[in-house]
Phi, psi and omega in degrees: 000131179281131178230119183229153180253131176236124180260114177220158178290321187222135170250119181256124181254112180111119185248040169278196181303325181293305181298321179293319178299314180297317180298317178299316182296320178290320182298319181286346175262004178061040174260129183288141182203165165235143178238110183246156178214137183292331182293149180284340184210165180299153175299143187243359187262178184263001198328287182270086190265349185260121179251120185279160181308318181293323178292327174299323177293322176299315180294329173300311181297324182279356174087022181238007188297320181298318180292321179295315180295321180292331183276349188239195181196162172298158176293139181284169173293152176271132176237116181265129182256127179233091185061231181282356183254155175218151184226126176276123190240037178078198182228181183295332179208155178286131179294131181245147174279142175302147175236174178297328182272335183230092184287338181233081190276350191243148170301133186238132183263120173222125176304139186304320181300324179288321175302314180297320179298319178296317179294322177296321178297319178294318178299318179298321179296333179269004177096008182253162179216155171270134175261095180281159178074022178232105181263147170282132177253311178212167172205158172227151179226156173220192185290347182259333184173198185230138172244121185246134174265129182257164182295342179279351184098351178290155167244115182258123179254144181205159176290324181221148175239132182240119179273104176244035193257030165079185187298333178262028189316121172295322181296313180299315181296321179294331178281350182078019179267148182243145169279105181267143180151215185225146163280126182291149190287069180218151169289171178304148181250157176241138171232137183210154174253118188226151168265132178236113186301120170077004180285134181304124183265007181279340187233159169268110188273134181230134174239102191278346188237048180243051187073030187120172182285133168245131180235145173229108184251122180293132180266127187298143175060029174221175173262011190258155167245144169273118178265133174233139184192160165296137183301323183291336180295328181249018185299329181282352180142121181298315183299318180294322179295319180293319179297323181296318185274332185253339187074014185235159185272141172278118180290315178196159173251111185277332183192147175207156180205146175248136183215160179253118178302133182205159174229101186217153174203164177274168177255004176216142176254349185223136169226101182064242181260015182241134184232154173247146177213151176071214184296342174296336182252336182205132181244124186250147163290161187288342185300130177091351177057049186257337189297299181300320184292316176297324181293313178301320182285335168304308183298321181295326177288322187279329189303308184290332178289316175301315182301316182294318181290321177301325181274008175111003179289169183293134180298334181299338178301327182290338176293336180288343176299308177295318182300325182271318189272329182296314178298325178293317178301319180296317181293316181293323178296320176298320178295314180300316181298316182295317179295322180292315184289328181269353184058029181289142174256013179293130180224211179080232185302330182292334188234355188283351174068011177286334183268357176296142187212170178239043185298328182268005181291146173296347178272358182253126181210165178109205188242164174286145177224110187063233176263005181270134177242150168305133183101347180283156165298134177278116180290162174287170177186160178264123182273171185298333179272006178092351182280160175273142176301318182299331177296327178282331182280339186299133180120177192271011182245163174283161184225141173252122174262120179265110180281144187302316181228046181202197185281173170277144177242114178268121185251123182297165177300337179263015171086008177257153185280121178273325188203142170231122181170198185264348183289138176264132178252115178282335177212162178209134181053039174080005181236145175300139177279153171267138180250130173261113188285182181286085183259352188264132179289318178278128185311324182242021184298325181291340185241355183305315181274335186282349186259028185245023178272132178290150179232000000 
């Protein structure tokens, strides 16, 4: 058996959207890491296809927004089929025009496999790679770090281990943590990516009375539809079920999976030097498109904190990861469960994640300014020199916005407000802050549009 030692600051287990986001954030901060995945090859399905406005902002900061927008499309209209009749019933959310404060206002559809491919390309550009075919088998930790045994026989040592390895997480199970919650009162569901010869790709087709709902949603820039159904509805054959409802032939089945709808989460995100993120910590039903987005934002919250502690910052900063993200996961999980159980198609402000905040976090201090509170997401805005605020925020450091006739606003590396007040911060989380000077002629011009996000 081959046994080798690898010294890295962070070992990331699981190379889905969560692990890839964390790896990109660490790579751009020049923090050493390994990213391993038990699968022999990248994921190929469309599973988590909905990217919410707040996650689009995260992808903007990480340098992949152009590729994500090019790979996707708005959600199509819903078309319900009732025997020989069909009814177009709107879409999941009303299309909104971008504003100065919200540059990406709409839910965006990108098949998960394509999102992951874009993130891998970005990681590669930063000098990182995914190590496929390497599963975590066991690990031990002490006050100095973690030693993990891999399926290849290697022993990988790191200062911290992050479990981004999904709902069946090996890391979570090894920690003795349980996903608490409920299996939703449904039989197993099937999701598959299929080609259907000649089916109209302008709409998301729904058949509500076929032993349960069957849906066929066209996936952008592909020849595929995402099929969703109760597994028992298509138990006699997927191709036959599709032919029965559409009268058309299935060209091929590119990918399929059976899953049990559930709403579950852990009660801890950290045990010593080991952390959970994404589906390893919370499992969502698909309604509302919250699972992938909450997972990406877990990683985005954790990355800059890990970097600061690795470079010698106080370990207590890592406790704020659980303090900030666990309540959000609980709230979002409740929303997903409610939407699933009521079969509601309500979206928009309820699900876009722009209003999520860290107001009660120990990292949030200062005073309210307009409608902005410490802990809020910092909205975009047009500055006096014509530039966008988000252009200044992009990158791995904190930023101070100096308002012309008001307080300073200290914006964390992840785009949330750390402080509003008169104190000047020369550095934050171990890095010099960038200062945006008094460039606006109108005292509140930089914030007039940015302060209109509901809370």
